[in-house]
mmCIF file of C-alpha atoms and ligand atoms in Angstrom:
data_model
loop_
_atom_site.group_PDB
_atom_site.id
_atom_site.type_symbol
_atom_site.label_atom_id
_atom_site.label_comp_id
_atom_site.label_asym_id
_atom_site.label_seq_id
_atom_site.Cartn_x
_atom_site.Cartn_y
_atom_site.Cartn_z
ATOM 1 C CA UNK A 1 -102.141 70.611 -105.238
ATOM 2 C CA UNK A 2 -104.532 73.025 -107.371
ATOM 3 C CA UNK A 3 -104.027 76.540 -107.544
ATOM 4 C CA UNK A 4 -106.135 79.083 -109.015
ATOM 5 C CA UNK A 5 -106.166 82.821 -109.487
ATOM 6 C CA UNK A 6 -109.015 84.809 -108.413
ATOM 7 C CA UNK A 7 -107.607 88.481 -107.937
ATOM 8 C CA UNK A 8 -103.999 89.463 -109.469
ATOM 9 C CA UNK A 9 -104.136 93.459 -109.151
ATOM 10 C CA UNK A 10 -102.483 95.354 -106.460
ATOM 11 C CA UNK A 11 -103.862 98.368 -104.622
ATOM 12 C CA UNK A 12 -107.031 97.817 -106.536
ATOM 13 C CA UNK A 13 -109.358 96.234 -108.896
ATOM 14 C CA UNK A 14 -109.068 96.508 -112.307
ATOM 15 C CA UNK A 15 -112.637 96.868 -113.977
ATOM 16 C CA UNK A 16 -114.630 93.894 -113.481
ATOM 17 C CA UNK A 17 -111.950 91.997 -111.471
ATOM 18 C CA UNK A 18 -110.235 91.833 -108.265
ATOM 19 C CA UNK A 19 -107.455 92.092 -105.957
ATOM 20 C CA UNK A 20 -105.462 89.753 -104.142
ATOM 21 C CA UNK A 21 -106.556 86.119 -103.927
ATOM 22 C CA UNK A 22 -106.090 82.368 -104.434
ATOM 23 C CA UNK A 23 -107.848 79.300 -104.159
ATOM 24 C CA UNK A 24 -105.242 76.295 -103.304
ATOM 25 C CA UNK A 25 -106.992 72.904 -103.428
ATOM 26 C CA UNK A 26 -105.508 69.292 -102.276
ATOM 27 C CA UNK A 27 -107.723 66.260 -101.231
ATOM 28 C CA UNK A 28 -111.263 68.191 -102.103
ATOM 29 C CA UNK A 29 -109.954 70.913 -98.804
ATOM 30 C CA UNK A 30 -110.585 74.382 -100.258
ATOM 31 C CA UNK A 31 -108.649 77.119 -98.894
ATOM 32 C CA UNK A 32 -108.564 81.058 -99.629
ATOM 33 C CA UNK A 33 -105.338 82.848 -99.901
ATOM 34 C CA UNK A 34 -106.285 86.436 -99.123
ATOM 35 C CA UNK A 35 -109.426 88.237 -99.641
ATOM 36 C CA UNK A 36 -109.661 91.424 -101.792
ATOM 37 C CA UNK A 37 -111.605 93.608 -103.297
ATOM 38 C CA UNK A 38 -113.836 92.034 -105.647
ATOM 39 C CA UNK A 39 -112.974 88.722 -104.569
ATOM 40 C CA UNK A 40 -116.256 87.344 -103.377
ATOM 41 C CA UNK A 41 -117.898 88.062 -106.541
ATOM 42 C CA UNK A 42 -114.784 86.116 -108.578
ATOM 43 C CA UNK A 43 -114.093 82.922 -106.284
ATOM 44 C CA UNK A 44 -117.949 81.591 -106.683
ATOM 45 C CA UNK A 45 -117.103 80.942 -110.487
ATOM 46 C CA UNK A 46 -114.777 78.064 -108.551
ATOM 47 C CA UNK A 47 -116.747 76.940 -105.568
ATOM 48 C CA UNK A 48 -119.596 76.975 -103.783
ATOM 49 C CA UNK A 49 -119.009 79.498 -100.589
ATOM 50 C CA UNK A 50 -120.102 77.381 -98.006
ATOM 51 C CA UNK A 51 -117.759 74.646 -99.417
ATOM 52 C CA UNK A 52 -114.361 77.050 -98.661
ATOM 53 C CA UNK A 53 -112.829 75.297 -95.547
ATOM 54 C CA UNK A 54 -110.612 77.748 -94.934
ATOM 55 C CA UNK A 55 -109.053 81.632 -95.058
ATOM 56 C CA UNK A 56 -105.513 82.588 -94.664
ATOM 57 C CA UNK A 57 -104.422 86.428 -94.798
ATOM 58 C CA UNK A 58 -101.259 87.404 -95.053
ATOM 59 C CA UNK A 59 -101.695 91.257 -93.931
ATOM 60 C CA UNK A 60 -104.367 94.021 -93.453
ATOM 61 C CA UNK A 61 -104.026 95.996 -96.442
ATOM 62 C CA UNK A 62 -107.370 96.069 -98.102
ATOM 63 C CA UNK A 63 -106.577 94.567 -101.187
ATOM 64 C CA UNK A 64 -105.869 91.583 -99.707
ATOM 65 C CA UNK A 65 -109.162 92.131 -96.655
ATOM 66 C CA UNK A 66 -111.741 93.942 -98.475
ATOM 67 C CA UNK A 67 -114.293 90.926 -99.033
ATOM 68 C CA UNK A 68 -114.008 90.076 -95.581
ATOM 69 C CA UNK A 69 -116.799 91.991 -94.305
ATOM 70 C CA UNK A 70 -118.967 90.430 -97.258
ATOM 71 C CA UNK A 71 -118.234 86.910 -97.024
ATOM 72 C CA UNK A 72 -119.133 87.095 -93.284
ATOM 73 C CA UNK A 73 -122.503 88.208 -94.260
ATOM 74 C CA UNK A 74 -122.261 85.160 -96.761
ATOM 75 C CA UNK A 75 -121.561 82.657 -93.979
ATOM 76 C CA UNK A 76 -123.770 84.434 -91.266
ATOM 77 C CA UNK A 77 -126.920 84.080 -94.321
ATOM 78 C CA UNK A 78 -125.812 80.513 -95.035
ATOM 79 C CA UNK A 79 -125.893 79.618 -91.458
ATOM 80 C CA UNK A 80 -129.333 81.105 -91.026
ATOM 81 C CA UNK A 81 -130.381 79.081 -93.738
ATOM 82 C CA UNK A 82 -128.684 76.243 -92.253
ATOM 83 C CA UNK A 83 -126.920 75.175 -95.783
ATOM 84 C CA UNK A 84 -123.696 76.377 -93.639
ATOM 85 C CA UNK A 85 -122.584 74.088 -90.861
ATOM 86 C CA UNK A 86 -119.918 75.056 -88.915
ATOM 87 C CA UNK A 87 -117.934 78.683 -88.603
ATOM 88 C CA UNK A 88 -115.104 79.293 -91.169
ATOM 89 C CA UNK A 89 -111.668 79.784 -89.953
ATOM 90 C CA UNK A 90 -109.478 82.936 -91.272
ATOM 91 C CA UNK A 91 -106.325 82.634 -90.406
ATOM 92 C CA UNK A 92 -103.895 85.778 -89.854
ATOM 93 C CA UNK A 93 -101.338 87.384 -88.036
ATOM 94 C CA UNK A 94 -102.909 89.164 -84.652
ATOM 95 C CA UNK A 95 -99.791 92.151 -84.381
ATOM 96 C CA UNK A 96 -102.578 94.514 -85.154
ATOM 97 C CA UNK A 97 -104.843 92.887 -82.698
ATOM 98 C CA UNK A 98 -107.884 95.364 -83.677
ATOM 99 C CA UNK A 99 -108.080 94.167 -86.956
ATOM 100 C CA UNK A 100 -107.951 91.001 -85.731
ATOM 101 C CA UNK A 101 -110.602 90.537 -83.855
ATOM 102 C CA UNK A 102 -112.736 91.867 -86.395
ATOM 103 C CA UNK A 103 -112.111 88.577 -88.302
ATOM 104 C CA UNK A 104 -114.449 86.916 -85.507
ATOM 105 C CA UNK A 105 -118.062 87.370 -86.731
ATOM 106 C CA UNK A 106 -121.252 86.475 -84.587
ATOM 107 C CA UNK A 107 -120.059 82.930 -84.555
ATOM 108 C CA UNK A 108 -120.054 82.327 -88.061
ATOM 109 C CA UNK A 109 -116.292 82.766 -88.669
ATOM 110 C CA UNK A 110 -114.024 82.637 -85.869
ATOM 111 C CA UNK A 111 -109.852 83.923 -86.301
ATOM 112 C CA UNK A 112 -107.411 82.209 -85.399
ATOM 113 C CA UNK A 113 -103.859 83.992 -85.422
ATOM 114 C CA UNK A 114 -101.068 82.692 -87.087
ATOM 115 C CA UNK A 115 -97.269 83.428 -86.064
ATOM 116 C CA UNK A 116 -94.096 83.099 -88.476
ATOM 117 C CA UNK A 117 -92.168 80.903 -86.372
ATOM 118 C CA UNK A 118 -95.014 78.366 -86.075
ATOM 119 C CA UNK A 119 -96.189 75.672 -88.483
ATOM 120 C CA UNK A 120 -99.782 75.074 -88.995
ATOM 121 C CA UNK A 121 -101.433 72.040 -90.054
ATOM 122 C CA UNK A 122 -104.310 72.847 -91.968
ATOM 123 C CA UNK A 123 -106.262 69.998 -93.755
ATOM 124 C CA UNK A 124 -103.568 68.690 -95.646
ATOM 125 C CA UNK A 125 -101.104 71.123 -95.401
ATOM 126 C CA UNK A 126 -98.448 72.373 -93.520
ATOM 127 C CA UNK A 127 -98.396 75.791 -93.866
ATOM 128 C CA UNK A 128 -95.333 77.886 -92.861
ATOM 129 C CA UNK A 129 -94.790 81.669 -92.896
ATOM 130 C CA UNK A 130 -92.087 84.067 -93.150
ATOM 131 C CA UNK A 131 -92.055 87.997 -92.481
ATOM 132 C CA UNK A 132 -91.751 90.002 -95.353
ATOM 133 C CA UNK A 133 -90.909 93.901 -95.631
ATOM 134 C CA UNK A 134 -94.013 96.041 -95.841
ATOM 135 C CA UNK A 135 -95.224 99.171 -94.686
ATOM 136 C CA UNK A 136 -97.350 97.078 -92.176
ATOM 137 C CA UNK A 137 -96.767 93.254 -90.880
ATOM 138 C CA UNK A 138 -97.275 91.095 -93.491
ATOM 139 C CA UNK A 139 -96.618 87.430 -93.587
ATOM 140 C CA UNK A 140 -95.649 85.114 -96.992
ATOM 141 C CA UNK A 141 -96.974 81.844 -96.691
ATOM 142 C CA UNK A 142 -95.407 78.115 -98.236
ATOM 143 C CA UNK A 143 -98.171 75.475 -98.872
ATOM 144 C CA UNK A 144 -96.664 72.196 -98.502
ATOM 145 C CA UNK A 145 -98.614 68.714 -98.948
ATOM 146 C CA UNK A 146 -97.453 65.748 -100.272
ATOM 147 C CA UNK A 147 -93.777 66.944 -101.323
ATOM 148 C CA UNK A 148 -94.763 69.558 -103.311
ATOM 149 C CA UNK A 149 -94.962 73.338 -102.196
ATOM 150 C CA UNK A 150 -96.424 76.414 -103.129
ATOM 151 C CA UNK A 151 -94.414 80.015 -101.885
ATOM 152 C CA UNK A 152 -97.158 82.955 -101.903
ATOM 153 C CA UNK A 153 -94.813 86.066 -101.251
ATOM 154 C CA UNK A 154 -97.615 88.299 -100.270
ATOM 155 C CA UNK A 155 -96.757 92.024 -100.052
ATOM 156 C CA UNK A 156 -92.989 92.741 -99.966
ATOM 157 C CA UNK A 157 -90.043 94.670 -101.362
ATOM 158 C CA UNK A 158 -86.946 92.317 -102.544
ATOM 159 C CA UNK A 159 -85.405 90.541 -98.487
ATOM 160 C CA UNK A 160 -83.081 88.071 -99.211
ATOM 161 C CA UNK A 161 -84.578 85.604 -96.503
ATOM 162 C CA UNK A 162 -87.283 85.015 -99.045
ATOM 163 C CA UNK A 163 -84.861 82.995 -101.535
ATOM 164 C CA UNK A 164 -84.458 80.364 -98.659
ATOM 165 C CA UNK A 165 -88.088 80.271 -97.588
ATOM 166 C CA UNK A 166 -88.451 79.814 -101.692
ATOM 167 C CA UNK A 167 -85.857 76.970 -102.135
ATOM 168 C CA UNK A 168 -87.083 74.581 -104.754
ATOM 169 C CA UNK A 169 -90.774 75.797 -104.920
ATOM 170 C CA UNK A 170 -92.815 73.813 -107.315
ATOM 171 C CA UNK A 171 -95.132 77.068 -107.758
ATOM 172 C CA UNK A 172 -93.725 80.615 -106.464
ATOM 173 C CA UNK A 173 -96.473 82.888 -106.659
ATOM 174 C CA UNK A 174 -94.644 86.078 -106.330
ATOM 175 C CA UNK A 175 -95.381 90.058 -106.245
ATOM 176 C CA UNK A 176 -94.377 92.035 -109.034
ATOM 177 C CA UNK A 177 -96.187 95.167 -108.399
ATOM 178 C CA UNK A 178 -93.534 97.779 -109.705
ATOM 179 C CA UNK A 179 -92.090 99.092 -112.957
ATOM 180 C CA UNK A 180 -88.193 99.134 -112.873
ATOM 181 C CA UNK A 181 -88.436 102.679 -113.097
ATOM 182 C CA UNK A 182 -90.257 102.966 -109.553
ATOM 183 C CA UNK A 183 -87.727 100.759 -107.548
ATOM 184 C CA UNK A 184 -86.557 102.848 -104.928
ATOM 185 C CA UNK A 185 -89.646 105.521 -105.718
ATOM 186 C CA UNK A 186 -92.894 103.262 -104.477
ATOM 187 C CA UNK A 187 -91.733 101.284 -101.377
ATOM 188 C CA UNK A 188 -93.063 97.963 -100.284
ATOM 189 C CA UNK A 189 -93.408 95.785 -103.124
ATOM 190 C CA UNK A 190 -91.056 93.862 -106.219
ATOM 191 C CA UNK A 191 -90.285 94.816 -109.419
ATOM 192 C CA UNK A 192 -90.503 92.206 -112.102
ATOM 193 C CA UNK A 193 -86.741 91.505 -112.265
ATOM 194 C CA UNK A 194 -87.074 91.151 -108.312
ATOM 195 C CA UNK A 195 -89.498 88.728 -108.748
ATOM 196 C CA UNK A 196 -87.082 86.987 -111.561
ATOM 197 C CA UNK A 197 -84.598 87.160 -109.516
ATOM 198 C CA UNK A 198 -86.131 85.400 -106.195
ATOM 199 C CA UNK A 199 -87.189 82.379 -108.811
ATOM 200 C CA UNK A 200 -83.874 81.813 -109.958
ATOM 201 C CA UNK A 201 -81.912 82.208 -106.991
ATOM 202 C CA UNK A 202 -84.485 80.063 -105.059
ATOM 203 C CA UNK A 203 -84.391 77.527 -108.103
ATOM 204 C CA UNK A 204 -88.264 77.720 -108.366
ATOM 205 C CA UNK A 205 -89.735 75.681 -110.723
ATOM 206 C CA UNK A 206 -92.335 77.998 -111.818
ATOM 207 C CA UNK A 207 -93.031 81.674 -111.494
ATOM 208 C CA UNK A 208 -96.569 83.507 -111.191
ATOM 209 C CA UNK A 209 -96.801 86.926 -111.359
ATOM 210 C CA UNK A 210 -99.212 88.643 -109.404
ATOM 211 C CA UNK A 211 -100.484 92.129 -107.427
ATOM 212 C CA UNK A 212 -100.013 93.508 -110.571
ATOM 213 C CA UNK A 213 -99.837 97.540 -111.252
ATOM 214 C CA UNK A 214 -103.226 98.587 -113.461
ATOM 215 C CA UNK A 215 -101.163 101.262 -115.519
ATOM 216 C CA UNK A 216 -98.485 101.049 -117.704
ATOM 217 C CA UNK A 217 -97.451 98.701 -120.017
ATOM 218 C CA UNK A 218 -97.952 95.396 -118.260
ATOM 219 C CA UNK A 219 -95.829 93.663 -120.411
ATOM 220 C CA UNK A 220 -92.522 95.377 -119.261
ATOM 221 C CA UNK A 221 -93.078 94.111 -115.985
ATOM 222 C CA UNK A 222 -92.954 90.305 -117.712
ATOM 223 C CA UNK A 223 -90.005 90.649 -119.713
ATOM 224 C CA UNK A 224 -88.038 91.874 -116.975
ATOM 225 C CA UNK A 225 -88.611 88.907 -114.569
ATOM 226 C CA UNK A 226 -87.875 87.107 -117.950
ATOM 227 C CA UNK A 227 -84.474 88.547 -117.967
ATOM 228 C CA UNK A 228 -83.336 87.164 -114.429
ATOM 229 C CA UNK A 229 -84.977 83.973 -114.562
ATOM 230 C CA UNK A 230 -85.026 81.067 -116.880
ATOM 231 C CA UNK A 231 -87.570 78.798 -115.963
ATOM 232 C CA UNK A 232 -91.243 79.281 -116.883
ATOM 233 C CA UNK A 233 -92.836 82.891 -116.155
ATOM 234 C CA UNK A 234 -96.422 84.045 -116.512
ATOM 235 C CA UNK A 235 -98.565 86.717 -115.203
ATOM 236 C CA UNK A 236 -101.205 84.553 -112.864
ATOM 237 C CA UNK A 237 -104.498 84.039 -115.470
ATOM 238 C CA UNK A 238 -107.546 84.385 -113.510
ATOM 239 C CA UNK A 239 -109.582 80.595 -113.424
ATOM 240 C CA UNK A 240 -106.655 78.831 -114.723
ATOM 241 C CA UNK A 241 -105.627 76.137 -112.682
ATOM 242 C CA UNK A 242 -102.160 75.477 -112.251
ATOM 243 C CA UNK A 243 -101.127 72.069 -110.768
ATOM 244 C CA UNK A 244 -98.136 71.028 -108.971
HETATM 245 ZN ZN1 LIG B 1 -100.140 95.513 -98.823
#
Protein backbone atom coordinates (compact mmCIF):
# COMPACT_ATOMS: atom_id res chain seq x y z
CA UNK A 1 0.00 0.00 0.00
CA UNK A 2 1.31 3.57 -1.28
CA UNK A 3 0.53 6.60 0.40
CA UNK A 4 1.18 10.01 -0.61
CA UNK A 5 0.61 13.51 0.67
CA UNK A 6 -1.06 15.99 -1.39
CA UNK A 7 -2.48 18.68 1.15
CA UNK A 8 -1.14 18.73 4.97
CA UNK A 9 -2.55 22.28 6.19
CA UNK A 10 -5.59 22.69 8.21
CA UNK A 11 -8.23 25.39 7.84
CA UNK A 12 -6.35 26.50 4.80
CA UNK A 13 -3.73 26.52 2.22
CA UNK A 14 -0.52 27.58 2.80
CA UNK A 15 0.87 29.58 -0.32
CA UNK A 16 1.13 27.46 -3.23
CA UNK A 17 -0.19 24.29 -1.49
CA UNK A 18 -3.17 22.69 -0.14
CA UNK A 19 -5.36 21.35 2.40
CA UNK A 20 -6.40 18.07 3.36
CA UNK A 21 -5.65 15.12 1.08
CA UNK A 22 -4.12 11.72 0.26
CA UNK A 23 -3.61 9.50 -2.45
CA UNK A 24 -3.52 5.67 -1.09
CA UNK A 25 -2.54 3.25 -3.88
CA UNK A 26 -2.60 -0.82 -3.79
CA UNK A 27 -2.86 -3.06 -6.97
CA UNK A 28 -2.67 0.14 -9.58
CA UNK A 29 -6.54 1.25 -7.63
CA UNK A 30 -6.11 4.98 -6.94
CA UNK A 31 -8.10 6.40 -4.28
CA UNK A 32 -8.47 10.11 -2.81
CA UNK A 33 -8.58 10.68 0.85
CA UNK A 34 -10.34 14.02 1.14
CA UNK A 35 -10.45 16.87 -1.16
CA UNK A 36 -9.26 20.39 -0.15
CA UNK A 37 -8.48 23.43 -1.14
CA UNK A 38 -5.86 23.42 -3.62
CA UNK A 39 -5.97 19.85 -4.01
CA UNK A 40 -6.85 19.43 -7.63
CA UNK A 41 -4.06 21.49 -8.73
CA UNK A 42 -1.46 19.21 -6.34
CA UNK A 43 -2.77 15.48 -6.93
CA UNK A 44 -2.16 15.73 -10.98
CA UNK A 45 1.70 15.87 -10.17
CA UNK A 46 0.71 11.96 -9.09
CA UNK A 47 -1.92 10.83 -11.51
CA UNK A 48 -3.75 11.37 -14.28
CA UNK A 49 -7.48 12.58 -13.07
CA UNK A 50 -9.43 10.36 -14.98
CA UNK A 51 -7.24 7.47 -13.63
CA UNK A 52 -8.51 8.25 -9.67
CA UNK A 53 -10.97 5.31 -9.03
CA UNK A 54 -12.15 6.59 -6.15
CA UNK A 55 -13.04 9.57 -3.36
CA UNK A 56 -13.55 9.10 0.27
CA UNK A 57 -14.43 12.21 2.61
CA UNK A 58 -14.35 12.07 5.93
CA UNK A 59 -16.49 15.38 6.76
CA UNK A 60 -17.80 18.66 5.17
CA UNK A 61 -15.45 21.12 6.36
CA UNK A 62 -13.99 22.79 3.35
CA UNK A 63 -10.59 21.99 3.77
CA UNK A 64 -11.17 18.67 3.32
CA UNK A 65 -14.37 19.48 0.23
CA UNK A 66 -13.21 22.49 -1.45
CA UNK A 67 -11.94 20.81 -4.84
CA UNK A 68 -15.01 19.02 -5.08
CA UNK A 69 -16.86 21.37 -7.13
CA UNK A 70 -13.67 21.50 -9.51
CA UNK A 71 -12.91 18.02 -10.04
CA UNK A 72 -16.59 17.50 -11.05
CA UNK A 73 -16.07 19.92 -13.77
CA UNK A 74 -12.82 17.77 -14.43
CA UNK A 75 -14.79 14.53 -14.80
CA UNK A 76 -17.96 16.17 -16.44
CA UNK A 77 -15.04 17.75 -19.32
CA UNK A 78 -13.34 14.36 -19.45
CA UNK A 79 -16.54 12.62 -20.06
CA UNK A 80 -17.48 15.03 -22.81
CA UNK A 81 -14.35 14.30 -24.31
CA UNK A 82 -14.95 10.76 -23.78
CA UNK A 83 -11.20 10.14 -22.27
CA UNK A 84 -13.48 9.53 -18.97
CA UNK A 85 -15.48 6.34 -18.89
CA UNK A 86 -17.53 5.77 -16.18
CA UNK A 87 -18.75 8.26 -13.10
CA UNK A 88 -16.35 8.52 -10.07
CA UNK A 89 -17.53 7.45 -6.76
CA UNK A 90 -17.05 9.88 -3.55
CA UNK A 91 -17.69 8.28 -0.75
CA UNK A 92 -18.99 10.12 2.57
CA UNK A 93 -21.09 10.20 5.40
CA UNK A 94 -24.88 11.43 4.32
CA UNK A 95 -25.85 12.97 8.25
CA UNK A 96 -25.85 16.26 6.49
CA UNK A 97 -27.85 14.93 3.66
CA UNK A 98 -27.69 18.47 1.72
CA UNK A 99 -24.21 18.34 1.33
CA UNK A 100 -24.52 15.12 0.29
CA UNK A 101 -26.29 15.11 -2.47
CA UNK A 102 -24.29 17.73 -3.86
CA UNK A 103 -21.54 15.07 -4.28
CA UNK A 104 -23.85 13.63 -7.21
CA UNK A 105 -22.92 15.62 -10.37
CA UNK A 106 -24.85 15.34 -13.80
CA UNK A 107 -23.87 11.73 -13.89
CA UNK A 108 -20.34 12.13 -13.87
CA UNK A 109 -19.74 11.38 -10.16
CA UNK A 110 -22.32 9.73 -8.25
CA UNK A 111 -22.11 9.56 -3.87
CA UNK A 112 -22.42 6.94 -2.23
CA UNK A 113 -22.76 7.32 1.71
CA UNK A 114 -20.71 5.63 3.99
CA UNK A 115 -21.76 4.70 7.74
CA UNK A 116 -19.24 3.96 10.76
CA UNK A 117 -20.60 0.75 11.68
CA UNK A 118 -20.29 -0.63 8.13
CA UNK A 119 -17.28 -2.00 6.25
CA UNK A 120 -16.75 -1.15 2.71
CA UNK A 121 -14.96 -3.03 0.19
CA UNK A 122 -13.44 -0.80 -2.11
CA UNK A 123 -11.02 -2.20 -4.80
CA UNK A 124 -8.75 -3.80 -2.60
CA UNK A 125 -9.56 -2.53 0.53
CA UNK A 126 -11.62 -2.83 3.33
CA UNK A 127 -12.22 0.32 4.57
CA UNK A 128 -13.65 0.87 8.09
CA UNK A 129 -14.63 4.09 9.89
CA UNK A 130 -14.94 5.38 13.26
CA UNK A 131 -16.66 8.73 14.60
CA UNK A 132 -14.44 11.20 15.75
CA UNK A 133 -15.20 14.48 17.89
CA UNK A 134 -15.69 17.54 15.72
CA UNK A 135 -17.70 20.46 15.58
CA UNK A 136 -19.62 18.64 12.72
CA UNK A 137 -19.80 14.66 11.87
CA UNK A 138 -16.72 13.59 10.82
CA UNK A 139 -15.60 10.09 10.19
CA UNK A 140 -11.66 8.59 10.52
CA UNK A 141 -11.10 6.02 8.15
CA UNK A 142 -8.54 2.54 8.44
CA UNK A 143 -7.31 1.30 4.98
CA UNK A 144 -6.72 -2.27 5.25
CA UNK A 145 -5.41 -4.61 2.26
CA UNK A 146 -3.28 -7.33 2.42
CA UNK A 147 -2.47 -7.24 6.34
CA UNK A 148 -1.31 -4.01 6.44
CA UNK A 149 -3.42 -0.85 7.47
CA UNK A 150 -3.41 2.68 7.21
CA UNK A 151 -5.52 4.89 10.25
CA UNK A 152 -6.40 8.48 8.68
CA UNK A 153 -7.80 10.29 11.90
CA UNK A 154 -9.45 13.01 9.98
CA UNK A 155 -10.64 16.00 12.04
CA UNK A 156 -10.79 15.32 15.81
CA UNK A 157 -9.87 16.41 19.32
CA UNK A 158 -7.99 13.54 21.50
CA UNK A 159 -11.35 10.33 22.08
CA UNK A 160 -9.90 7.49 23.46
CA UNK A 161 -11.88 5.07 21.04
CA UNK A 162 -9.37 6.16 18.46
CA UNK A 163 -6.34 4.17 20.20
CA UNK A 164 -8.37 0.89 19.50
CA UNK A 165 -9.50 1.78 16.00
CA UNK A 166 -5.44 2.59 15.76
CA UNK A 167 -4.15 -0.74 17.25
CA UNK A 168 -1.02 -1.77 15.45
CA UNK A 169 -1.32 0.65 12.41
CA UNK A 170 1.45 0.21 9.97
CA UNK A 171 0.90 4.06 8.94
CA UNK A 172 -1.26 6.41 11.39
CA UNK A 173 -1.79 9.46 9.60
CA UNK A 174 -2.91 11.61 12.38
CA UNK A 175 -4.11 15.42 13.05
CA UNK A 176 -1.93 17.60 14.84
CA UNK A 177 -3.46 20.87 14.17
CA UNK A 178 -2.82 22.65 17.64
CA UNK A 179 0.00 24.20 19.64
CA UNK A 180 0.04 22.87 23.31
CA UNK A 181 -0.72 26.20 24.31
CA UNK A 182 -4.27 26.14 22.47
CA UNK A 183 -5.51 22.74 23.97
CA UNK A 184 -8.56 23.52 25.61
CA UNK A 185 -8.63 27.20 23.68
CA UNK A 186 -9.32 25.96 19.78
CA UNK A 187 -11.72 22.95 20.00
CA UNK A 188 -11.91 20.13 17.55
CA UNK A 189 -8.60 19.05 16.66
CA UNK A 190 -5.02 17.34 18.40
CA UNK A 191 -2.18 18.79 19.65
CA UNK A 192 1.11 17.23 18.73
CA UNK A 193 1.59 15.35 22.02
CA UNK A 194 -2.13 14.08 21.34
CA UNK A 195 -1.13 12.86 18.27
CA UNK A 196 2.13 11.21 20.12
CA UNK A 197 0.21 9.96 22.38
CA UNK A 198 -2.56 8.02 20.13
CA UNK A 199 0.74 6.37 18.27
CA UNK A 200 2.12 5.02 21.25
CA UNK A 201 -0.77 3.90 23.04
CA UNK A 202 -2.14 2.35 19.77
CA UNK A 203 1.49 0.85 19.19
CA UNK A 204 1.55 2.43 15.64
CA UNK A 205 4.32 1.74 13.71
CA UNK A 206 4.65 5.02 12.13
CA UNK A 207 3.31 8.47 12.72
CA UNK A 208 2.40 11.26 10.01
CA UNK A 209 1.62 14.46 10.97
CA UNK A 210 -0.82 16.32 9.17
CA UNK A 211 -3.71 19.36 9.05
CA UNK A 212 -1.05 21.28 10.16
CA UNK A 213 -1.49 25.03 11.74
CA UNK A 214 0.23 27.74 9.06
CA UNK A 215 1.55 29.98 12.04
CA UNK A 216 3.80 29.45 14.62
CA UNK A 217 6.70 27.60 14.93
CA UNK A 218 5.90 24.33 13.22
CA UNK A 219 8.51 22.61 14.75
CA UNK A 220 7.05 22.70 18.37
CA UNK A 221 4.23 20.88 17.21
CA UNK A 222 6.94 17.88 16.13
CA UNK A 223 8.87 17.70 19.14
CA UNK A 224 5.97 17.39 21.23
CA UNK A 225 4.45 14.27 19.53
CA UNK A 226 8.22 13.31 19.82
CA UNK A 227 7.96 13.43 23.50
CA UNK A 228 4.97 10.84 23.87
CA UNK A 229 5.91 8.58 21.25
CA UNK A 230 8.94 6.60 20.36
CA UNK A 231 8.58 5.20 17.14
CA UNK A 232 9.21 7.15 13.92
CA UNK A 233 7.47 10.75 13.61
CA UNK A 234 7.37 13.12 10.66
CA UNK A 235 5.31 15.92 9.49
CA UNK A 236 3.56 14.26 6.12
CA UNK A 237 6.09 15.63 3.02
CA UNK A 238 4.00 16.47 0.16
CA UNK A 239 4.88 13.74 -3.05
CA UNK A 240 6.72 11.49 -0.83
CA UNK A 241 5.53 8.17 -0.91
CA UNK A 242 5.41 6.26 2.09
CA UNK A 243 4.95 2.44 1.80
CA UNK A 244 3.62 -0.01 4.13
ZN1 LIG B 1 -12.90 19.98 9.98
Amino acid sequence: MRVIPIGIWGGYPNKNEATSAFLIEQDGFRCLVDCGSGVLAAVQNYVELRNLDAVVISHYHPDHIADIGVLQHAAMVGMQLKEWNTPLIIYAHDKDLEEFKKLSYKGVTEGRAIRAAETLELGPWQVSFCETIHPVYCLAMKFTADGKTVVFTADTSWKKELIDFSRESDLLVAEANLYEKHLGIIQGHMSGSQAGKLAELASAKQLLLTHLPQYGELEEVLEAAKSRYTGQVEFAVIGKTYEV
